[in-house]
PDB file of C-alpha atoms in Angstrom:
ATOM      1  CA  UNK A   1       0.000   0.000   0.000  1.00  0.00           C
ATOM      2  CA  UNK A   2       0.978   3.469  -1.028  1.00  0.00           C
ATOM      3  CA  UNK A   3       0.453   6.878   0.790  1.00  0.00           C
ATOM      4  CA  UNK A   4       0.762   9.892  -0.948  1.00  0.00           C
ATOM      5  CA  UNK A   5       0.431  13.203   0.597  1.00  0.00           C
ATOM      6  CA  UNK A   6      -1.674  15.206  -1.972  1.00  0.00           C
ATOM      7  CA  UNK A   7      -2.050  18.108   0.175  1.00  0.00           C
ATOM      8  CA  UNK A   8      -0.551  19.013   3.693  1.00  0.00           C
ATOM      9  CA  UNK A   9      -2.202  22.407   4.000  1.00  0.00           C
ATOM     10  CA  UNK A  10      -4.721  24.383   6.313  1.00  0.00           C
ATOM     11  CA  UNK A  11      -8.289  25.497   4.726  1.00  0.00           C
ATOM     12  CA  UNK A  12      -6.382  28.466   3.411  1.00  0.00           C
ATOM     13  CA  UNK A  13      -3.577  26.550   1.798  1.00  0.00           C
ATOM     14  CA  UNK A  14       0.090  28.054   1.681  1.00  0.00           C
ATOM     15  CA  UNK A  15       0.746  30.353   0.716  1.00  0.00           C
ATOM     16  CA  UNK A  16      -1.993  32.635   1.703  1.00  0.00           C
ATOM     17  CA  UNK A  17      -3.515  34.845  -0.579  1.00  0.00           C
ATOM     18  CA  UNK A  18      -1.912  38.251  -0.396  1.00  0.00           C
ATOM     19  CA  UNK A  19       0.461  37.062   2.220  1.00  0.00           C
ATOM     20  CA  UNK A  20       4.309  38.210   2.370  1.00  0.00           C
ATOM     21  CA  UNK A  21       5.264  36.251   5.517  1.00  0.00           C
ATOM     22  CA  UNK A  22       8.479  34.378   5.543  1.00  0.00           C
ATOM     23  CA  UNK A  23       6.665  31.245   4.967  1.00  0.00           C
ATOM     24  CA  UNK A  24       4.076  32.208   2.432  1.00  0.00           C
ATOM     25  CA  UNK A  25       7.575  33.885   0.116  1.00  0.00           C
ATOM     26  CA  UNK A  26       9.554  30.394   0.673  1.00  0.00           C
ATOM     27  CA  UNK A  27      11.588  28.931  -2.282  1.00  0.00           C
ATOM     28  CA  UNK A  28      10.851  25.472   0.093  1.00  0.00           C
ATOM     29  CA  UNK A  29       8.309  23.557  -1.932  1.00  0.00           C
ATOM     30  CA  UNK A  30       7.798  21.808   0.944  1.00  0.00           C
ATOM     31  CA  UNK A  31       6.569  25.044   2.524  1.00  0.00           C
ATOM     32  CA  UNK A  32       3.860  25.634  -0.286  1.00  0.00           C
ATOM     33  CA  UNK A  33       0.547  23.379   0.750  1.00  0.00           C
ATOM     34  CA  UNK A  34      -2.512  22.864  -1.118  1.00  0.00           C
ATOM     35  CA  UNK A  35      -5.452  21.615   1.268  1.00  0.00           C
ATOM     36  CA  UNK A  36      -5.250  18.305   3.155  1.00  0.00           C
ATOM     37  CA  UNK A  37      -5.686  14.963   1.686  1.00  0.00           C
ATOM     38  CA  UNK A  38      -4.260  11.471   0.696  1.00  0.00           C
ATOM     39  CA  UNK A  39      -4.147   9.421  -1.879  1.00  0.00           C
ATOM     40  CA  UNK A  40      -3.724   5.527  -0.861  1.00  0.00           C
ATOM     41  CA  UNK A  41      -3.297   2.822  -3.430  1.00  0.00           C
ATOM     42  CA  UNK A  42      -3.757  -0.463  -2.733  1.00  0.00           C
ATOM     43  CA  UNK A  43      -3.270  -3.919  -5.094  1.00  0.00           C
ATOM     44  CA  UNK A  44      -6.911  -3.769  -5.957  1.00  0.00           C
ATOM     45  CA  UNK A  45      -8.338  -0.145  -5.280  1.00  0.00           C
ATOM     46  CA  UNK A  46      -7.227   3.386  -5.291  1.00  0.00           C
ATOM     47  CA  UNK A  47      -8.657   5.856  -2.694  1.00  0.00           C
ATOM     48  CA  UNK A  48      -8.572   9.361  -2.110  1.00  0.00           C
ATOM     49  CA  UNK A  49      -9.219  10.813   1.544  1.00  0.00           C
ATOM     50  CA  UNK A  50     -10.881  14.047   0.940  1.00  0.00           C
ATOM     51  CA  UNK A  51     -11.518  16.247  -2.002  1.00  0.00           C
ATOM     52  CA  UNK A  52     -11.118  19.750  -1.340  1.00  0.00           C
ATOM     53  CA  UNK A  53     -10.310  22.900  -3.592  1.00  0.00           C
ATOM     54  CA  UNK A  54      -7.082  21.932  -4.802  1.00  0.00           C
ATOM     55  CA  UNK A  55      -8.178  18.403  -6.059  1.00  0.00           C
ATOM     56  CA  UNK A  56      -8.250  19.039  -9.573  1.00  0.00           C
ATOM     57  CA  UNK A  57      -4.751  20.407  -9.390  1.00  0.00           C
ATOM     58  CA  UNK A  58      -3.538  17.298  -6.885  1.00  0.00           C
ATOM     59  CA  UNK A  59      -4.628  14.615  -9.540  1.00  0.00           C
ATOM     60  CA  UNK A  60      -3.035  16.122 -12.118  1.00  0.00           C
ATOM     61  CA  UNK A  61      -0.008  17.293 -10.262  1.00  0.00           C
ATOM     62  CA  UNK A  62       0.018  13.038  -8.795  1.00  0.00           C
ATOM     63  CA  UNK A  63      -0.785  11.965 -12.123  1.00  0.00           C
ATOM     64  CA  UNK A  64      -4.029   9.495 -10.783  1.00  0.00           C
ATOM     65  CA  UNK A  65      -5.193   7.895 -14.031  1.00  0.00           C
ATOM     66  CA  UNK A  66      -7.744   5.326 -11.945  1.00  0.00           C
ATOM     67  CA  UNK A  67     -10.084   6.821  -8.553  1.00  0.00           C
ATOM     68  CA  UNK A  68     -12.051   4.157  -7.157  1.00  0.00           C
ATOM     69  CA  UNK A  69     -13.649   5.973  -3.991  1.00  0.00           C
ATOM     70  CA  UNK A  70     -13.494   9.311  -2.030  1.00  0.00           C
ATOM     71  CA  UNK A  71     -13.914   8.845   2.259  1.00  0.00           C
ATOM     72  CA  UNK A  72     -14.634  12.032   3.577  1.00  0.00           C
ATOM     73  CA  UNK A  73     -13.765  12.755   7.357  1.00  0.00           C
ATOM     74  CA  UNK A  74     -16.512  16.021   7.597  1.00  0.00           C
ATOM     75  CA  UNK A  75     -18.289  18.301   6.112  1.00  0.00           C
ATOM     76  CA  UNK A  76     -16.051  21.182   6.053  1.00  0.00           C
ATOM     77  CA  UNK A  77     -15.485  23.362   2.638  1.00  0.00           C
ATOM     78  CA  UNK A  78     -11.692  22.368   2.669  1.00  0.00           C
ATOM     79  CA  UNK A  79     -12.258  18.878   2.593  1.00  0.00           C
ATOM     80  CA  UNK A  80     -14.983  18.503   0.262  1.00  0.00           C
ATOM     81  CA  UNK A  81     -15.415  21.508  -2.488  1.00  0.00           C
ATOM     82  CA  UNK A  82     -13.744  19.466  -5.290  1.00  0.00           C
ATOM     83  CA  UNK A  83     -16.323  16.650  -5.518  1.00  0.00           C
ATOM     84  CA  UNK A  84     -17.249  17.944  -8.759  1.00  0.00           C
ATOM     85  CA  UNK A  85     -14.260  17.130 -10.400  1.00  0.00           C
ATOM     86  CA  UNK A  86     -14.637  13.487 -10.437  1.00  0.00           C
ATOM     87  CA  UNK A  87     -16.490  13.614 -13.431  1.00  0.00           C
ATOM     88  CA  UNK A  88     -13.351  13.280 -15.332  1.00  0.00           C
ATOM     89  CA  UNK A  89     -12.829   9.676 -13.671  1.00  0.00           C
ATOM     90  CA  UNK A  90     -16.291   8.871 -14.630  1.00  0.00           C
ATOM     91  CA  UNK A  91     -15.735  10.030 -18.312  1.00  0.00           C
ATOM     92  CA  UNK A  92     -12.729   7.845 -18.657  1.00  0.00           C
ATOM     93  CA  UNK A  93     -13.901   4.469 -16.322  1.00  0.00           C
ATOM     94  CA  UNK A  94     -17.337   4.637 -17.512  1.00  0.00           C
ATOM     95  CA  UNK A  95     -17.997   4.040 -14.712  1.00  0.00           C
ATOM     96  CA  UNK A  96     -19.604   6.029 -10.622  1.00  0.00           C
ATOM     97  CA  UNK A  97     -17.029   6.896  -8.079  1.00  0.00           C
ATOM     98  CA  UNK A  98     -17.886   5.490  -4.686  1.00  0.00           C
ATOM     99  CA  UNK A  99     -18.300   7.704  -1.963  1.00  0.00           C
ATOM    100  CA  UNK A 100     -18.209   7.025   1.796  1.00  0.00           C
ATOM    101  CA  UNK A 101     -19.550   9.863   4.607  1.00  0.00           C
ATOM    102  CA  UNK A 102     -21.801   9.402   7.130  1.00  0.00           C
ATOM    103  CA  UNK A 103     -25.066  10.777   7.056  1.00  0.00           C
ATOM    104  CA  UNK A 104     -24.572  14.538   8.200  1.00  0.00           C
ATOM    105  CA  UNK A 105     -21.706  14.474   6.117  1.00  0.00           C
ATOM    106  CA  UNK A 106     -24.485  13.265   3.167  1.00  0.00           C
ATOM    107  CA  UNK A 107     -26.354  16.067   3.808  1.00  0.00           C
ATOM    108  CA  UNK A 108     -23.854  18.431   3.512  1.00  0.00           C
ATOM    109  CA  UNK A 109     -23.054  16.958   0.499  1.00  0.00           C
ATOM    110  CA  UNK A 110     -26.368  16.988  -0.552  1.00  0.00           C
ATOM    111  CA  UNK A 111     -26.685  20.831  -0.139  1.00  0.00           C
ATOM    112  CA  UNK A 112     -23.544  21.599  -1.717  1.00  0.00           C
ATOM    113  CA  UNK A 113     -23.910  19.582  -5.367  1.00  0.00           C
ATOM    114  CA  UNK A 114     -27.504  19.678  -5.166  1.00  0.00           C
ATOM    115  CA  UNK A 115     -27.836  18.931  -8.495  1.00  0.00           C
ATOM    116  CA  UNK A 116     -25.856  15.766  -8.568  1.00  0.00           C
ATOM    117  CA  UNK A 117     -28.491  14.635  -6.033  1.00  0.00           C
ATOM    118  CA  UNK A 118     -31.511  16.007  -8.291  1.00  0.00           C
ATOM    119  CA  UNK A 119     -34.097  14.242  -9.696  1.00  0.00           C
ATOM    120  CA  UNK A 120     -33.404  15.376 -12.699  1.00  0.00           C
ATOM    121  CA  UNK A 121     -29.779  14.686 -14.003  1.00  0.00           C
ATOM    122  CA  UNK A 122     -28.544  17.233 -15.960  1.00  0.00           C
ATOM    123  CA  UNK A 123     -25.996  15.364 -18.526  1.00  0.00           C
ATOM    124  CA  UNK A 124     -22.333  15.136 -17.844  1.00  0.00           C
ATOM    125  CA  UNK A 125     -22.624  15.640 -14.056  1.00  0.00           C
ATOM    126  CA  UNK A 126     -20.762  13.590 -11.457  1.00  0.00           C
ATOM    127  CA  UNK A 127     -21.909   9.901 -10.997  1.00  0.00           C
ATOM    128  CA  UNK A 128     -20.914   8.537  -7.686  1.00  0.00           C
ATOM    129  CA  UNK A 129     -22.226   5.741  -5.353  1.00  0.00           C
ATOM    130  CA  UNK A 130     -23.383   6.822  -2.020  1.00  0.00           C
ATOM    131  CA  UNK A 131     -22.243   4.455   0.861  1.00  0.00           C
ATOM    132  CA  UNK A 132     -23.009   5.615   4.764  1.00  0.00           C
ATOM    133  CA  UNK A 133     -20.125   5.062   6.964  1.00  0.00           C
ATOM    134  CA  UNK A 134     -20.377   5.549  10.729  1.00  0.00           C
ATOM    135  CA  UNK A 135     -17.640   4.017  13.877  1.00  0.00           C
ATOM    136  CA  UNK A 136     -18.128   0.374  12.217  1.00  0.00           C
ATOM    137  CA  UNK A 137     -15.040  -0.770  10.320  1.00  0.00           C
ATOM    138  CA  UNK A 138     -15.947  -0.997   6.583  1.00  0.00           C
ATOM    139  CA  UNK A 139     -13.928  -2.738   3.360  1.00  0.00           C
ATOM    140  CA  UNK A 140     -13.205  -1.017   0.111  1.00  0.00           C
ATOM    141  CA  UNK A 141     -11.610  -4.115  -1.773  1.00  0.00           C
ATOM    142  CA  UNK A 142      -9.183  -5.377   0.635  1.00  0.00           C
ATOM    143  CA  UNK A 143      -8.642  -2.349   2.490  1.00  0.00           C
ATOM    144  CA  UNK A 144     -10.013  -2.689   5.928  1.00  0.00           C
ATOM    145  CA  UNK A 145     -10.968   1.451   7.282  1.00  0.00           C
ATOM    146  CA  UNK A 146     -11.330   1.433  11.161  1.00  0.00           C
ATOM    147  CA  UNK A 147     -13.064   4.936  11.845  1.00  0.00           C
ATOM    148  CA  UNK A 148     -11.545   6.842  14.849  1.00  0.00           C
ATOM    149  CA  UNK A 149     -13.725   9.881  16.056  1.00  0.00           C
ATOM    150  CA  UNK A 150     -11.903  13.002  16.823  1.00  0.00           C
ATOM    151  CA  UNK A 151     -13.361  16.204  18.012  1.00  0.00           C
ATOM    152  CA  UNK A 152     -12.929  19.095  16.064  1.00  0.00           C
ATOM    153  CA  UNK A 153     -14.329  21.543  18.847  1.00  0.00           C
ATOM    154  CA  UNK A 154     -17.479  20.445  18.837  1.00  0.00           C
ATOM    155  CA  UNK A 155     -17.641  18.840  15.679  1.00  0.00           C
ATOM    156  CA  UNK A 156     -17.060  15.456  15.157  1.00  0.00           C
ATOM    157  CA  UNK A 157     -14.655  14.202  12.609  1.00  0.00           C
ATOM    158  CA  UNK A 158     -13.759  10.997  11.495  1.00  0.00           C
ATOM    159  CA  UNK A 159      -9.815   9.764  11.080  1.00  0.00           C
ATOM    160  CA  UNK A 160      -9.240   6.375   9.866  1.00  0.00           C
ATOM    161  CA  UNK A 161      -6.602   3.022  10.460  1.00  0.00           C
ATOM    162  CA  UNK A 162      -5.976   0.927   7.690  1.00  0.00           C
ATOM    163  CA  UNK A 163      -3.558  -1.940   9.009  1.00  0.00           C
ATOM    164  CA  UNK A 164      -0.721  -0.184  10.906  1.00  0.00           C
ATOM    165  CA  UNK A 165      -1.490   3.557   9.723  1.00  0.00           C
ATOM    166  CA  UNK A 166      -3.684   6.013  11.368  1.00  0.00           C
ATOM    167  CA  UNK A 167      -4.573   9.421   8.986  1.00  0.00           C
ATOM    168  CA  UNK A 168      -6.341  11.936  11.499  1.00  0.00           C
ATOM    169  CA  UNK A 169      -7.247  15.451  10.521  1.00  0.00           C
ATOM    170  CA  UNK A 170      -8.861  18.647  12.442  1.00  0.00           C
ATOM    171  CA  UNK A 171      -8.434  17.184  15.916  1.00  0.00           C
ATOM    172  CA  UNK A 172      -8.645  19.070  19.068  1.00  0.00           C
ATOM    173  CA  UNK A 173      -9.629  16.233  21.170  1.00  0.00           C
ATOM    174  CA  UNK A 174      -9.755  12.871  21.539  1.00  0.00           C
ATOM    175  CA  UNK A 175     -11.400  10.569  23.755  1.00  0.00           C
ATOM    176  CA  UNK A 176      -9.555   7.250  25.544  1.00  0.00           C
ATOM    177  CA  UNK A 177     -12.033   4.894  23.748  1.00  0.00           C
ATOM    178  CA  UNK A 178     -11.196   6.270  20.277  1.00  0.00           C
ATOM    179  CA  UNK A 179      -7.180   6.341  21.603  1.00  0.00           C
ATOM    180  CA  UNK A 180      -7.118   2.566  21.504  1.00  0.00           C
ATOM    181  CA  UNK A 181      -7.681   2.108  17.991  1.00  0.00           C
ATOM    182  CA  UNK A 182      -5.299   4.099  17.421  1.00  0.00           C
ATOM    183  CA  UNK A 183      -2.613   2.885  19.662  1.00  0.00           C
ATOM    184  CA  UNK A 184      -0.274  -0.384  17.902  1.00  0.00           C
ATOM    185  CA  UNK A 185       0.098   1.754  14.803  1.00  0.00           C
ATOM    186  CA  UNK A 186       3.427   1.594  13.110  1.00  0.00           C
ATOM    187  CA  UNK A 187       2.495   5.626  11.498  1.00  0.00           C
ATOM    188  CA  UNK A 188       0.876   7.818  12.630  1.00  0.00           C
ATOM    189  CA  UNK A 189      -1.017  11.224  10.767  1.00  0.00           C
ATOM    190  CA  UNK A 190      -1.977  13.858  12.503  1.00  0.00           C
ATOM    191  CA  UNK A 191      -2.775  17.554  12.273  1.00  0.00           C
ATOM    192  CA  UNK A 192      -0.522  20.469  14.290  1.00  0.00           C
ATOM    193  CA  UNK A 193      -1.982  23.690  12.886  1.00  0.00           C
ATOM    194  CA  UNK A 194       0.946  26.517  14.530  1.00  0.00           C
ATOM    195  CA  UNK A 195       1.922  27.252  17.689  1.00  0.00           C
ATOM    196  CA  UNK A 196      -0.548  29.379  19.332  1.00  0.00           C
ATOM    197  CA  UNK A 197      -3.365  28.141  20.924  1.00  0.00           C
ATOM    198  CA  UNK A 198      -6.600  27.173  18.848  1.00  0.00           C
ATOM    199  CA  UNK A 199      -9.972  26.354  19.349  1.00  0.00           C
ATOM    200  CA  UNK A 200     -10.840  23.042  17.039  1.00  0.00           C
ATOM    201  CA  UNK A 201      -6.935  22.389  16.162  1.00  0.00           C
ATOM    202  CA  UNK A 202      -4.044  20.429  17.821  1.00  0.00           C
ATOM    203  CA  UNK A 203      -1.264  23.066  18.166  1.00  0.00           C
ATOM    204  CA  UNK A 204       2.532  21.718  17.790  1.00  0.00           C
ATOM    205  CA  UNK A 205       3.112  21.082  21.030  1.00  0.00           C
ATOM    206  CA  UNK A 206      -0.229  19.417  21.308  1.00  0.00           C
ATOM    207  CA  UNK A 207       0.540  17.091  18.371  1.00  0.00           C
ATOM    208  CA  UNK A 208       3.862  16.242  19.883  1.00  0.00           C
ATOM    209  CA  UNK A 209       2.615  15.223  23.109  1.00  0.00           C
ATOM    210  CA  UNK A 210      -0.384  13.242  21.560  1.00  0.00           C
ATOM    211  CA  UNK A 211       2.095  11.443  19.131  1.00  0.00           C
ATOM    212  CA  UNK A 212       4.586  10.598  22.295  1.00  0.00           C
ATOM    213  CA  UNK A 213       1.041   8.937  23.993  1.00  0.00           C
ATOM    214  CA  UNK A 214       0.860   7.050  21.136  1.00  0.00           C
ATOM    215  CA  UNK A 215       4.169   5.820  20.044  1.00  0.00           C
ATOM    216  CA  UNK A 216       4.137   5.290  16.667  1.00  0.00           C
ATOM    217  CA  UNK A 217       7.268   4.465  15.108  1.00  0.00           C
ATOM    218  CA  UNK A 218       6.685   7.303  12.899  1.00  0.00           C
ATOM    219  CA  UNK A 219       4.392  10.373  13.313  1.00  0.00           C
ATOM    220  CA  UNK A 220       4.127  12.857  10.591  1.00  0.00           C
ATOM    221  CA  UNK A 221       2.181  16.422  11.206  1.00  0.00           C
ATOM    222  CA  UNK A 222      -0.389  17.501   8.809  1.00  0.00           C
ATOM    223  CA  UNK A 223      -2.836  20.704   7.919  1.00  0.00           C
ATOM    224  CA  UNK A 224      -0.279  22.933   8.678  1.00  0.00           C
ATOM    225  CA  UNK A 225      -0.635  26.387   8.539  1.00  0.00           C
ATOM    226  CA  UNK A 226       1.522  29.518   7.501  1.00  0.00           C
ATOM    227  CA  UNK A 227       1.678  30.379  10.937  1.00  0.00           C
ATOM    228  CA  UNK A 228       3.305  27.401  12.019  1.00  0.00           C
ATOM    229  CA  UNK A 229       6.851  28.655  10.460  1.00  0.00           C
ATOM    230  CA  UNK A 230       9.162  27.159   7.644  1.00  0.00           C
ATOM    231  CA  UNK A 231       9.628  23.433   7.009  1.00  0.00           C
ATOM    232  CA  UNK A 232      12.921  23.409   7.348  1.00  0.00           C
ATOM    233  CA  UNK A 233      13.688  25.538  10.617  1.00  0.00           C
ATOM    234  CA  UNK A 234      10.759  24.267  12.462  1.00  0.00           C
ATOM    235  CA  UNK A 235      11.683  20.483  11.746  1.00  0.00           C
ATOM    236  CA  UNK A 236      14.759  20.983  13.910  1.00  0.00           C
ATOM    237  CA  UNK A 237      12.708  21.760  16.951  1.00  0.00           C
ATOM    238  CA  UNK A 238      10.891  17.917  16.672  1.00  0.00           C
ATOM    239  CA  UNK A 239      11.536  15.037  18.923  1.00  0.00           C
ATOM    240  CA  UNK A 240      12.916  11.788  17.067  1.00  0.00           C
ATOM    241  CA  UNK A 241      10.802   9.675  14.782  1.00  0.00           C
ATOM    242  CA  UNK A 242       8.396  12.988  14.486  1.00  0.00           C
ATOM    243  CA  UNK A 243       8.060  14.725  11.048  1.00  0.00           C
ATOM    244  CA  UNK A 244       6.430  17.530   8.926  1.00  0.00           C
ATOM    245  CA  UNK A 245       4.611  16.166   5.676  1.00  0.00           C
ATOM    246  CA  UNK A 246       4.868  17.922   2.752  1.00  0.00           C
ATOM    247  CA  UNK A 247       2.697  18.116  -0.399  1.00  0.00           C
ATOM    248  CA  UNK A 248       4.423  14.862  -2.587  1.00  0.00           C
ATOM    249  CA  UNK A 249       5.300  12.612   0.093  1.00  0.00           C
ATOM    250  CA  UNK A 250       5.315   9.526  -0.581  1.00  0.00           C
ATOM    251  CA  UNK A 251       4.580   6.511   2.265  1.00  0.00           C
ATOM    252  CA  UNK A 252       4.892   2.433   1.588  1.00  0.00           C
ATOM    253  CA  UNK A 253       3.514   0.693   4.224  1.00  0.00           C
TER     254      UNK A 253
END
C-alpha cells in the first residue's frame, strides 16, 4: 500500500492569498501546501481521503489515471469543495465513483452539489455511489478502514486506520475509547496547525505530546498552517521519529 500526501495544507492553503510572511515567500516547496488529503493505493483499489479545492490540481499534479472511492472525514469546505471534479474519472472508467460519509456528512453533500443529487440529471454531471459510513469498520476491496472519532471543537470528525497507519485530521480532542484504535500503529497522521493556541486544532506542542502517547514508530504532522513557520527551521525543533509532511510525500507501508 501506497500513501501519498496530496495536500498538507490548512483550509487556506500556503501560501496565503496576499500574504508576504516568511513562509508564504519560501523557495521550500515543501513550505507551499494545497489543502489536506491522501491518496492511498492499494493492489486492488485506489482511494482518495478528501476532495477539497485543490483536487483538480492534486490529480493532475500526482498523475491518478484510476479513482475508485473518495472517504470524507466532515463536512467542512476544505475537505470537500472538489467533488465535482470526479467527473473526469467517470468520463474515462465509464464508470460512478464510490463515496463514503456518514449521514450529516451526506447532507452536507447533498446541499452543496444539489444537483448531482436532483431528480433530474442534468448530462455530464458527477456519478458517484453513495455508501453511509459511521464508527463500524468498513472494506473497500481489501482495504479494511477502522473509523476513529476526533473532536474538532465540537464537531465530530472521522480519522481512519488501515492496518498499521492512522490518517487523522482537524483534531482538538480525543477521547480514551477512540485512543485505543489508534494505539499499535506503526504511522501515525496527525494535524498540528501553529503554535498558538486554537480552538478546534491540535497546536505543535499538542501534536507532539499526543504522538509521544501514542508511540508510533513514525508520526508525521499535517494541515499545517503559515503560521506554524518554515519546514525546514521548524523540523529541527521535533523530537525523534516525528516529522512535517509535505505536499508529494510519498509513504509504503
Amino acid at each position: 500500500m501506497t500513501i501519498t500526501f496530496l495536500g498538507t495544507g490548512t483550509s487556506q492553503g500556503v501560501p496565503v492569498i496576499a500574504c508576504d510572511c516568511e513562509v508564504c515567500t519560501s523557495t521550500d516547496p515543501r513550505d507551499n501546501r494545497l489543502r489536506t488529503s491522501i491518496l492511498i493505493e492499494g493492489n486492488d483499489k485506489t482511494v482518495v481521503i478528501d476532495s477539497g479545492p485543490d483536487f483538480r490540481q492534486q490529480m493532475l499534479r500526482a498523475n491518478v489515471q484510476h479513482l475508485d472511492a473518495i472517504v470524507f472525514t466532515h463536512e467542512h469546505k476544505d475537505h470537500v469543495a472538489g467533488m465535482d471534479d470526479i467527473r473526469a474519472f467517470n468520463y474515462r472508467q465509464n464508470a460512478p465513483v464510490d463515496v463514503y460519509a456518514t449521514t450529516r456528512v451526506q447532507e452536507a453533500l447533498k446541499k452543496e452539489f444539489s444537483y448531482i443529487f436532483a431528480e433530474f440529471k442534468y448530462p455530464g454531471i458527477p456519478q458517484i455511489n453513495l455508501h453511509t459510513i459511521g464508527l463500524d469498520p468498513f472494506d473497500i476491496g481489501s482495504m479494511h478502514f477502522i473509523p476513529v472519532e476526533v473532536m474538532h471543537y465540537k464537531l465530530p470528525v472521522l480519522g481512519f486506520r488501515i492496518k498499521d497507519f492512522t490518517y487523522i485530521t482537524d483534531a482538538k480532542t480525543v477521547s480514551e475509547t477512540e485512543k485505543q484504535k489508534i494505539k499499535g500503529t506503526k504511522i501515525l497522521v496527525i494535524n498540528a496547525l501553529q503554535t498558538q493556541s486554537h480552538i478546534s486544532h491540535f497546536t505543535l506542542d499538542e501534536a507532539i505530546l499526543f504522538a509521544q502517547e501514542i508511540g508510533a514508530e513514525k508520526t508525521y504532522f499535517t494541515h499545517i498552517s503559515h503560521r506554524l513557520g518554515l519546514h525546514e527551521t521548524m523540523s529541527l525543533q521535533l523530537p525523534p521519529n516525528v516529522a512535517f509532511a509535505y505536499d508529494g510525500l510519498k509513504l509504503t507501508i
